[in-house]
Tab-separated table of C-alpha atoms in Angstrom:
chain	number	residue	atom	x	y	z
G	1	MET	CA	-0.031	0.155	-0.146
G	2	THR	CA	1.409	3.454	-0.788
G	3	ALA	CA	1.346	6.099	1.852
G	4	ALA	CA	-0.543	9.138	0.821
G	5	VAL	CA	1.315	12.461	0.825
G	6	THR	CA	-0.286	15.569	2.159
G	7	LEU	CA	0.802	19.102	3.946
G	8	ALA	CA	0.266	19.410	7.677
G	9	LEU	CA	-2.168	21.756	8.769
G	10	ASP	CA	-0.357	24.375	10.844
G	11	PRO	CA	-2.640	25.204	13.961
G	12	LEU	CA	-2.213	28.912	13.820
G	13	THR	CA	-3.395	29.642	10.374
G	14	LEU	CA	-6.116	27.272	10.579
G	15	LEU	CA	-7.334	29.306	13.765
G	16	ASP	CA	-6.745	32.367	12.137
G	17	GLU	CA	-9.151	31.431	9.524
G	18	LEU	CA	-11.559	30.189	11.487
G	19	LEU	CA	-11.799	33.211	13.597
G	20	ARG	CA	-12.454	35.451	10.982
G	21	ILE	CA	-15.628	33.662	10.035
G	22	PRO	CA	-18.435	34.063	12.718
G	23	SER	CA	-20.142	31.344	13.618
G	24	VAL	CA	-22.533	32.069	16.310
G	25	THR	CA	-24.876	28.709	17.287
G	26	GLY	CA	-27.449	28.187	14.777
G	27	ASP	CA	-25.348	29.993	12.112
G	28	THR	CA	-22.053	28.194	11.527
G	29	ASP	CA	-22.530	27.014	7.882
G	30	ALA	CA	-20.075	29.522	6.343
G	31	ALA	CA	-17.231	28.437	8.794
G	32	ALA	CA	-18.113	24.579	8.428
G	33	THR	CA	-18.038	25.116	4.558
G	34	ARG	CA	-14.811	26.724	4.857
G	35	LEU	CA	-13.276	24.188	7.192
G	36	LEU	CA	-14.777	21.216	5.190
G	37	HIS	CA	-12.782	22.514	2.131
G	38	ARG	CA	-9.496	23.004	4.290
G	39	ALA	CA	-9.884	19.396	6.008
G	40	ARG	CA	-10.282	17.881	2.260
G	41	GLU	CA	-7.164	19.575	1.054
G	42	ALA	CA	-5.301	18.338	4.146
G	43	GLY	CA	-6.185	14.826	3.334
G	44	TYR	CA	-9.392	14.300	5.600
G	45	HIS	CA	-12.351	12.656	3.943
G	46	ALA	CA	-14.713	15.081	5.484
G	47	GLN	CA	-18.811	15.863	5.090
G	48	ARG	CA	-21.556	17.138	7.144
G	49	ASP	CA	-23.829	14.855	8.792
G	50	GLY	CA	-27.801	15.131	9.285
G	51	ALA	CA	-27.200	17.313	11.972
G	52	GLY	CA	-24.904	19.754	10.764
G	53	ASN	CA	-22.003	18.484	12.593
G	54	LEU	CA	-18.626	18.204	10.071
G	55	VAL	CA	-16.956	15.310	10.221
G	56	MET	CA	-13.676	14.689	9.087
G	57	ILE	CA	-12.279	11.142	8.961
G	58	TRP	CA	-8.453	10.549	9.027
G	59	GLY	CA	-7.246	6.985	8.063
G	60	ASP	CA	-9.089	3.630	7.206
G	61	GLY	CA	-9.244	1.412	10.274
G	62	PRO	CA	-12.187	-0.411	11.357
G	63	ILE	CA	-14.698	1.752	12.784
G	64	GLU	CA	-14.741	-0.492	16.167
G	65	ASP	CA	-11.422	0.761	17.065
G	66	GLU	CA	-12.273	4.350	16.392
G	67	ILE	CA	-10.591	7.415	17.951
G	68	VAL	CA	-13.036	10.429	18.116
G	69	LEU	CA	-12.040	14.221	18.767
G	70	LEU	CA	-15.138	16.122	19.482
G	71	GLY	CA	-14.747	19.684	19.176
G	72	HIS	CA	-17.075	22.306	18.224
G	73	LEU	CA	-17.281	25.414	15.699
G	74	ASP	CA	-20.191	27.277	17.229
G	75	THR	CA	-19.309	30.110	19.607
G	76	VAL	CA	-21.179	32.121	21.802
G	77	PRO	CA	-21.834	35.747	20.105
G	78	GLY	CA	-20.058	38.976	20.675
G	79	HIS	CA	-17.688	39.987	18.048
G	80	ILE	CA	-13.761	40.340	18.865
G	81	GLU	CA	-11.568	41.774	16.119
G	82	VAL	CA	-9.464	39.124	15.122
G	83	ARG	CA	-5.768	40.200	15.677
G	84	GLU	CA	-2.451	38.725	17.000
G	85	GLN	CA	-1.049	40.823	19.468
G	86	ASP	CA	1.998	40.131	22.144
G	87	GLY	CA	2.256	36.421	21.283
G	88	ARG	CA	-2.060	35.985	21.514
G	89	LEU	CA	-4.467	35.521	18.658
G	90	HIS	CA	-7.402	37.347	19.877
G	91	GLY	CA	-11.177	36.514	18.491
G	92	ARG	CA	-14.555	34.863	19.449
G	93	GLY	CA	-13.991	31.059	19.754
G	94	ALA	CA	-10.025	31.263	20.106
G	95	VAL	CA	-10.378	29.131	23.422
G	96	ASP	CA	-13.818	27.882	23.105
G	97	ALA	CA	-13.266	26.219	21.079
G	98	LYS	CA	-11.909	26.788	17.905
G	99	GLY	CA	-8.436	26.658	19.305
G	100	PRO	CA	-8.541	23.364	20.407
G	101	LEU	CA	-10.258	22.114	17.434
G	102	ALA	CA	-7.356	23.677	15.052
G	103	ALA	CA	-4.796	22.194	17.345
G	104	ALA	CA	-6.660	18.520	17.025
G	105	LEU	CA	-7.132	19.165	12.933
G	106	ALA	CA	-3.276	19.755	12.928
G	107	ALA	CA	-2.052	17.043	15.157
G	108	VAL	CA	-4.366	14.549	13.179
G	109	SER	CA	-2.575	15.778	10.054
G	110	ARG	CA	0.872	15.126	10.855
G	111	LEU	CA	-0.029	11.192	11.044
G	112	PRO	CA	1.053	9.012	8.619
G	113	ARG	CA	-1.555	7.477	6.449
G	114	PRO	CA	-2.451	4.492	6.726
G	115	ILE	CA	-1.842	4.593	10.126
G	116	GLY	CA	-3.841	1.432	11.209
G	117	ARG	CA	-6.769	3.487	12.984
G	118	ARG	CA	-9.793	5.508	12.099
G	119	ILE	CA	-9.323	8.968	13.495
G	120	THR	CA	-12.243	10.976	13.155
G	121	VAL	CA	-12.286	14.865	14.216
G	122	ILE	CA	-15.998	16.301	14.607
G	123	ALA	CA	-16.914	19.870	14.618
G	124	ALA	CA	-20.075	19.574	16.337
G	125	CYS	CA	-22.777	22.429	16.058
G	126	ASP	CA	-24.730	23.944	18.992
G	127	GLU	CA	-22.412	22.989	21.594
G	128	GLU	CA	-23.254	26.456	23.175
G	129	GLY	CA	-26.733	25.678	22.700
G	130	PRO	CA	-28.777	22.426	23.737
G	131	SER	CA	-26.240	20.370	22.310
G	132	LEU	CA	-28.180	19.276	19.161
G	133	GLY	CA	-25.155	17.955	17.320
G	134	ALA	CA	-23.660	15.887	20.148
G	135	ARG	CA	-27.091	14.512	20.701
G	136	TYR	CA	-27.426	13.534	17.188
G	137	LEU	CA	-23.890	11.928	17.536
G	138	ARG	CA	-24.736	10.010	20.655
G	139	ASP	CA	-26.585	7.629	18.516
G	140	ARG	CA	-23.610	6.494	16.283
G	141	LYS	CA	-21.597	3.513	16.775
G	142	PRO	CA	-19.295	4.228	19.909
G	143	PRO	CA	-15.874	5.118	19.085
G	144	SER	CA	-13.138	3.089	21.191
G	145	HIS	CA	-11.480	6.435	22.608
G	146	LEU	CA	-12.742	9.593	23.148
G	147	ILE	CA	-11.050	13.171	23.263
G	148	VAL	CA	-13.622	16.110	23.675
G	149	LEU	CA	-11.829	19.103	22.629
G	150	GLU	CA	-12.118	21.965	25.278
G	151	PRO	CA	-9.658	24.450	26.754
G	152	SER	CA	-8.233	23.700	30.065
G	153	GLY	CA	-4.478	24.693	29.328
G	154	TRP	CA	-2.080	22.686	27.465
G	155	ASP	CA	-0.838	20.700	30.325
G	156	THR	CA	-4.187	19.671	31.654
G	157	VAL	CA	-6.252	16.748	31.209
G	158	THR	CA	-10.076	17.520	32.235
G	159	THR	CA	-11.963	14.391	33.703
G	160	GLY	CA	-14.984	15.734	35.031
G	161	TYR	CA	-18.091	17.896	34.661
G	162	ARG	CA	-21.125	18.872	36.708
G	163	GLY	CA	-24.559	18.361	35.183
G	164	CYS	CA	-26.946	20.848	34.339
G	165	VAL	CA	-30.599	21.462	34.248
G	166	ARG	CA	-32.262	24.643	32.394
G	167	LEU	CA	-35.926	24.908	33.712
G	168	THR	CA	-38.449	27.337	33.665
G	169	ALA	CA	-40.852	28.123	36.705
G	170	THR	CA	-44.051	30.138	36.120
G	171	VAL	CA	-46.519	31.575	38.894
G	172	THR	CA	-49.741	32.704	37.659
G	173	ARG	CA	-52.417	34.499	39.741
G	174	GLN	CA	-55.689	36.207	39.058
G	175	SER	CA	-55.150	39.938	38.543
G	176	ALA	CA	-55.649	41.926	41.897
G	177	HIS	CA	-55.222	45.655	42.866
G	178	HIS	CA	-51.905	46.375	43.722
G	179	ALA	CA	-52.423	47.772	47.047
G	180	GLY	CA	-54.349	44.823	48.138
G	181	PRO	CA	-53.471	42.182	51.046
G	182	HIS	CA	-52.294	39.511	48.728
G	183	ALA	CA	-48.920	38.975	47.044
G	184	GLY	CA	-48.744	38.920	43.373
G	185	ALA	CA	-47.363	36.249	40.854
G	186	ALA	CA	-44.016	38.196	40.893
G	187	ASP	CA	-43.946	38.145	44.549
G	188	ARG	CA	-44.800	34.489	44.858
G	189	LEU	CA	-42.094	33.844	42.369
G	190	VAL	CA	-39.426	35.868	43.814
G	191	ALA	CA	-40.129	34.248	47.216
G	192	GLY	CA	-39.857	30.802	45.957
G	193	LEU	CA	-36.483	31.627	43.944
G	194	ALA	CA	-35.445	33.025	47.759
G	195	GLU	CA	-36.220	29.511	49.071
G	196	LEU	CA	-34.490	27.744	46.341
G	197	GLN	CA	-31.195	29.693	46.580
G	198	ARG	CA	-31.671	29.097	50.403
G	199	SER	CA	-32.349	25.311	50.555
G	200	LEU	CA	-30.586	23.561	47.140
G	201	PRO	CA	-26.932	25.066	47.283
G	202	THR	CA	-25.545	21.618	49.217
G	203	GLY	CA	-22.407	19.190	49.026
G	204	GLY	CA	-18.800	19.489	49.831
G	205	GLU	CA	-16.461	22.086	50.111
G	206	ARG	CA	-15.193	22.277	46.324
G	207	ALA	CA	-17.781	24.139	43.604
G	208	VAL	CA	-17.406	20.848	41.487
G	209	ASP	CA	-19.094	18.842	44.421
G	210	ARG	CA	-21.799	21.416	45.109
G	211	VAL	CA	-25.427	21.989	43.659
G	212	GLN	CA	-25.332	25.492	42.381
G	213	VAL	CA	-28.546	27.688	41.563
G	214	ARG	CA	-28.462	30.928	39.145
G	215	VAL	CA	-31.631	32.528	38.027
G	216	ASN	CA	-30.861	33.281	34.508
G	217	THR	CA	-34.016	35.470	33.290
G	218	LEU	CA	-36.968	37.241	35.207
G	219	ARG	CA	-40.026	38.495	33.755
G	220	SER	CA	-43.403	39.265	34.716
G	221	ASN	CA	-46.625	40.952	33.031
G	222	ASP	CA	-50.025	41.816	34.331
G	223	ASN	CA	-52.992	42.071	31.499
G	224	GLY	CA	-55.580	43.034	34.091
G	225	THR	CA	-57.002	39.908	34.021
G	226	VAL	CA	-54.054	37.414	35.012
G	227	GLU	CA	-50.456	37.902	36.395
G	228	HIS	CA	-47.800	35.803	35.033
G	229	ALA	CA	-44.249	35.598	36.733
G	230	VAL	CA	-41.636	33.432	34.929
G	231	ALA	CA	-38.048	32.564	35.901
G	232	GLY	CA	-35.379	30.669	33.793
G	233	ILE	CA	-33.137	28.667	36.202
G	234	GLU	CA	-30.304	26.942	35.911
G	235	LEU	CA	-28.987	24.373	38.098
G	236	ARG	CA	-25.531	22.618	38.242
G	237	MET	CA	-25.229	19.065	40.091
G	238	PRO	CA	-22.175	17.486	40.966
G	239	MET	CA	-21.997	13.325	40.616
G	240	GLY	CA	-24.499	11.417	42.839
G	241	VAL	CA	-27.340	14.064	42.248
G	242	ALA	CA	-29.791	13.011	39.342
G	243	VAL	CA	-31.705	15.276	37.102
G	244	GLU	CA	-35.142	13.564	38.228
G	245	ASP	CA	-34.081	14.201	41.568
G	246	ILE	CA	-33.326	17.771	41.703
G	247	ALA	CA	-36.017	18.713	39.267
G	248	ALA	CA	-38.434	17.158	42.100
G	249	ARG	CA	-37.013	19.392	44.723
G	250	VAL	CA	-37.282	22.223	42.679
G	251	ALA	CA	-41.150	21.579	42.396
G	252	ALA	CA	-41.420	20.778	45.891
G	253	LEU	CA	-39.496	23.889	47.026
G	254	MET	CA	-41.716	26.164	44.634
G	255	LYS	CA	-44.943	24.883	45.283
G	256	GLU	CA	-46.903	27.713	43.946
G	257	ALA	CA	-44.914	27.611	40.529
G	258	ARG	CA	-45.658	25.151	37.499
G	259	VAL	CA	-41.799	23.972	36.949
G	260	GLN	CA	-40.949	22.721	33.541
G	261	VAL	CA	-37.633	21.085	32.602
G	262	GLU	CA	-36.299	22.531	29.407
G	263	SER	CA	-32.888	20.628	29.128
G	264	ALA	CA	-30.786	18.373	31.160
G	265	CYS	CA	-27.975	16.218	31.561
G	266	ASP	CA	-26.074	14.100	34.299
G	267	ALA	CA	-22.716	15.054	35.850
G	268	VAL	CA	-20.070	12.816	34.250
G	269	ALA	CA	-16.646	11.831	35.387
G	270	VAL	CA	-13.933	9.483	33.929
G	271	SER	CA	-10.721	8.043	35.799
G	272	ARG	CA	-7.789	9.836	35.290
G	273	GLY	CA	-6.018	6.124	34.664
G	274	ASN	CA	-8.280	5.461	31.564
G	275	ALA	CA	-6.176	4.746	28.093
G	276	VAL	CA	-7.045	8.400	26.883
G	277	ALA	CA	-6.309	10.544	29.821
G	278	ARG	CA	-2.900	8.519	30.352
G	279	ALA	CA	-2.045	8.994	26.624
G	280	LEU	CA	-2.533	12.560	27.018
G	281	ALA	CA	-0.395	12.809	30.311
G	282	ARG	CA	2.450	11.018	27.994
G	283	GLY	CA	1.755	13.722	25.347
G	284	VAL	CA	2.243	16.453	28.038
G	285	ALA	CA	5.322	14.753	29.482
G	286	ALA	CA	6.532	14.531	26.041
G	287	SER	CA	6.393	18.837	25.371
G	288	GLY	CA	8.172	19.006	28.712
G	289	GLY	CA	5.198	19.495	31.093
G	290	ARG	CA	4.119	17.423	34.309
G	291	PRO	CA	0.431	16.540	33.724
G	292	ARG	CA	-2.229	18.179	35.957
G	293	TYR	CA	-5.810	17.302	36.030
G	294	THR	CA	-8.990	18.947	36.682
G	295	SER	CA	-13.076	18.786	37.011
G	296	LYS	CA	-14.992	21.668	35.635
G	297	THR	CA	-17.956	23.381	37.078
G	298	GLY	CA	-19.936	23.529	33.882
G	299	THR	CA	-20.631	21.006	31.087
G	300	SER	CA	-19.700	20.104	27.776
G	301	ASP	CA	-20.587	17.553	24.939
G	302	LEU	CA	-18.861	14.730	27.132
G	303	ASN	CA	-21.862	14.935	29.269
G	304	VAL	CA	-24.003	14.292	26.388
G	305	VAL	CA	-22.272	11.480	24.413
G	306	LEU	CA	-20.187	9.833	27.286
G	307	PRO	CA	-23.099	8.104	28.970
G	308	ARG	CA	-24.079	6.525	25.686
G	309	TRP	CA	-20.732	5.650	24.236
G	310	GLY	CA	-19.390	4.233	27.408
G	311	CYS	CA	-15.837	4.521	25.990
G	312	ASP	CA	-12.289	5.661	27.238
G	313	ALA	CA	-12.348	9.282	27.407
G	314	ALA	CA	-11.020	12.680	28.555
G	315	VAL	CA	-11.038	16.225	27.411
G	316	TYR	CA	-8.304	18.104	26.422
G	317	GLY	CA	-7.255	21.515	24.525
G	318	PRO	CA	-5.037	24.410	24.620
G	319	GLY	CA	-6.283	27.786	25.915
G	320	ASP	CA	-7.066	29.288	29.313
G	321	CYS	CA	-10.800	28.603	29.756
G	322	SER	CA	-11.004	31.838	32.088
G	323	LEU	CA	-11.458	33.820	29.131
G	324	ASP	CA	-14.376	31.376	27.754
G	325	HIS	CA	-17.319	33.653	26.828
G	326	THR	CA	-15.577	37.093	27.618
G	327	PRO	CA	-14.765	40.241	25.548
G	328	HIS	CA	-10.787	39.208	26.098
G	329	GLU	CA	-10.944	35.852	24.597
G	330	SER	CA	-7.631	35.358	23.140
G	331	ILE	CA	-5.119	32.020	23.039
G	332	ASP	CA	-1.526	32.495	23.436
G	333	ILE	CA	0.038	31.402	20.311
G	334	ASP	CA	2.872	28.880	21.847
G	335	GLU	CA	0.322	27.549	24.169
G	336	LEU	CA	-1.850	26.224	20.777
G	337	ARG	CA	1.265	24.923	19.082
G	338	ARG	CA	2.149	22.980	22.055
G	339	GLY	CA	-1.537	21.765	22.591
G	340	ALA	CA	-1.201	20.410	19.037
G	341	ASP	CA	2.184	18.305	19.637
G	342	VAL	CA	0.216	16.964	22.902
G	343	LEU	CA	-2.456	15.693	20.958
G	344	GLU	CA	-0.129	14.420	18.146
G	345	THR	CA	1.922	12.405	20.461
G	346	ALA	CA	-1.498	11.195	22.320
G	347	LEU	CA	-2.733	10.014	19.299
G	348	ARG	CA	0.493	8.136	18.271
G	349	SER	CA	0.284	6.390	21.780
G	350	LEU	CA	-3.287	5.389	21.161
G	351	SER	CA	-2.787	4.264	17.686
G	352	SER	CA	0.298	2.348	18.436
G	353	GLY	CA	-2.056	0.371	21.019
G	354	ALA	CA	0.642	0.693	23.719
G	355	SER	CA	-1.902	2.192	25.898
G	356	ARG	CA	-3.774	-0.907	25.957
G	357	GLU	CA	-1.191	-2.779	27.520
G	358	PHE	CA	-2.575	-1.194	30.934
G	359	GLY	CA	-5.902	-3.011	30.971
G	360	PRO	CA	-9.367	-1.598	30.157
G	361	GLY	CA	-9.536	1.730	31.918
G	362	ALA	CA	-13.225	1.982	32.173
G	363	PRO	CA	-14.412	5.219	33.365
G	364	ALA	CA	-14.655	5.579	37.008
G	365	GLN	CA	-18.039	6.824	37.366
G	366	ARG	CA	-21.055	8.331	35.044
G	367	GLY	CA	-23.758	10.027	35.349
G	368	ALA	CA	-27.096	8.274	33.456
G	369	GLY	CA	-27.966	9.414	29.936
G	370	SER	CA	-29.567	12.635	29.764
Y	1	MET	CA	7.302	-3.950	35.520
Y	2	THR	CA	4.977	-3.831	38.530
Y	3	MET	CA	5.102	-1.736	41.642
Y	4	PRO	CA	2.899	-2.724	45.098
Y	5	CYS	CA	-0.279	-0.715	45.285
Y	6	PRO	CA	0.202	1.781	48.271
Y	7	GLU	CA	-3.525	0.997	49.432
Y	8	CYS	CA	-3.785	-2.666	48.884
Y	9	ASP	CA	-0.086	-4.026	47.758
Y	10	ALA	CA	-1.490	-5.423	44.557
Y	11	ALA	CA	0.920	-5.546	41.685
Y	12	VAL	CA	0.469	-2.495	39.434
Y	13	PRO	CA	1.799	-2.822	36.033
Y	14	LEU	CA	3.784	0.036	34.439
Y	15	ASP	CA	5.505	-0.032	31.334
Y	16	GLU	CA	8.895	1.829	30.193
Y	17	ARG	CA	6.361	4.614	28.422
Y	18	THR	CA	5.083	5.466	31.920
Y	19	VAL	CA	5.799	9.061	32.938
Y	20	VAL	CA	6.089	11.274	35.953
Y	21	GLY	CA	2.674	12.739	36.698
Y	22	GLU	CA	0.687	9.982	35.056
Y	23	VAL	CA	-2.075	8.462	37.006
Y	24	VAL	CA	-2.513	4.619	37.045
Y	25	PRO	CA	-5.427	2.450	38.426
Y	26	CYS	CA	-4.758	-0.335	40.885
Y	27	PRO	CA	-6.029	-3.607	38.934
Y	28	ASP	CA	-7.030	-5.061	42.457
Y	29	CYS	CA	-8.268	-1.861	44.578
Y	30	GLY	CA	-9.268	0.633	41.945
Y	31	ALA	CA	-7.308	3.387	43.603
Y	32	ASP	CA	-6.081	6.029	41.332
Y	33	LEU	CA	-2.314	6.211	41.807
Y	34	GLU	CA	0.105	9.025	40.606
Y	35	VAL	CA	3.680	8.060	39.353
Y	36	THR	CA	5.865	10.549	41.234
Y	37	ALA	CA	9.143	9.328	40.051
Y	38	LEU	CA	10.531	6.786	37.927
Y	39	GLN	CA	14.062	5.897	39.011
Y	40	PRO	CA	13.164	3.779	40.872
Y	41	PRO	CA	9.387	4.119	40.446
Y	42	VAL	CA	7.079	5.640	43.341
Y	43	LEU	CA	3.455	5.353	43.154
Y	44	VAL	CA	1.199	7.372	45.808
Y	45	LEU	CA	-2.462	7.698	45.956
Y	46	ALA	CA	-3.320	10.591	43.715
Y	47	PRO	CA	-4.312	13.832	45.177
Y	48	PRO	CA	-7.740	14.964	43.930
Y	49	GLU	CA	-8.059	16.421	40.944
Y	50	GLU	CA	-8.113	20.505	40.687
Y	51	GLU	CA	-11.129	22.166	40.063
Y	52	ASP	CA	-11.941	25.015	37.221
Y	53	TRP	CA	-15.125	26.744	36.206
Y	54	GLY	CA	-16.566	26.852	32.582
Y	55	GLU	CA	-16.492	24.082	29.702
């Protein structure tokens, strides 16, 4: 068999190009089309799937032995001028998560073909929304290994996320004179929310081990006949707190409200000793670092796909996640390149099968399907 | 090569590509063990992972 010859992607060039094409959730077609062409030029077999995810395949190994790198192309809104300054590349999505995606695409493009493994990079859509792309993907055949591409710093492997429930609470009352003795719909809603804030935040000392309540939106109206008050509430839950249980507690604490779950996913955690985390640790060491491990208070597409796929997995990506969703979003260019190096080493390790000498390394704990 | 698990004394397999900072699972008790040195290899119970916010 003859090895294919292609030009490896440069992570900085690719990221700069991607940052110049806005791709706010729900409007990613232009960026996906550009990336599809770039991936094909680099030697990937690339196509969009039924949900709009961009699926880029490298190698031709059996699908049951597939390594998936799952990133996302959509970003939150907010224009940031694309510019290189003081060794950093600025732009919306530089860290969350076009930077990790560009690093992964560059890393994979350095691998020889045939490599004996199927390596698939997926630029999912809608991760910053209700994860419609990942929800579509979770019904596909599970890979043997999964790297979710989110920023945590070039030397850090993420091994867990809290779960999340987004719900609305609505109080409806017959209109009455505001000078009267009875509390209105908004009063009752605010009282219920206060009870929620008082009673629900429980758990350990660390934020990742606690239930967190955040009221995202509040609105009310009175048409002279009926008063409505509606709150959009977001709950973050640690491992061991199920979506159904937390939703039931909210309903019990807000007796006067109609509570409706809008979206939900359980917390998820993997063992730091699973094959993917160990391959990434070796990549960090090969690039001169000592691997660090972290759990995050937010959620990612790992929460969506891992309960269904049940494979060895970890989350990795260059970039400072404290810049996610901020007007200061930028990535250190050296870190971007180092992240690509780490991923290349990890993929070579996984592709060689060496990591399998250590045994199955199954995820330590997992939440139920969302 | 194997090293004894500091929790249960079971044999924990290592190979020549193991790195400092890597976490290996004990095949017997399931403990997460951190490799803190290689020559000679030293295994300790891995400290809790750090925490961070965001995605």
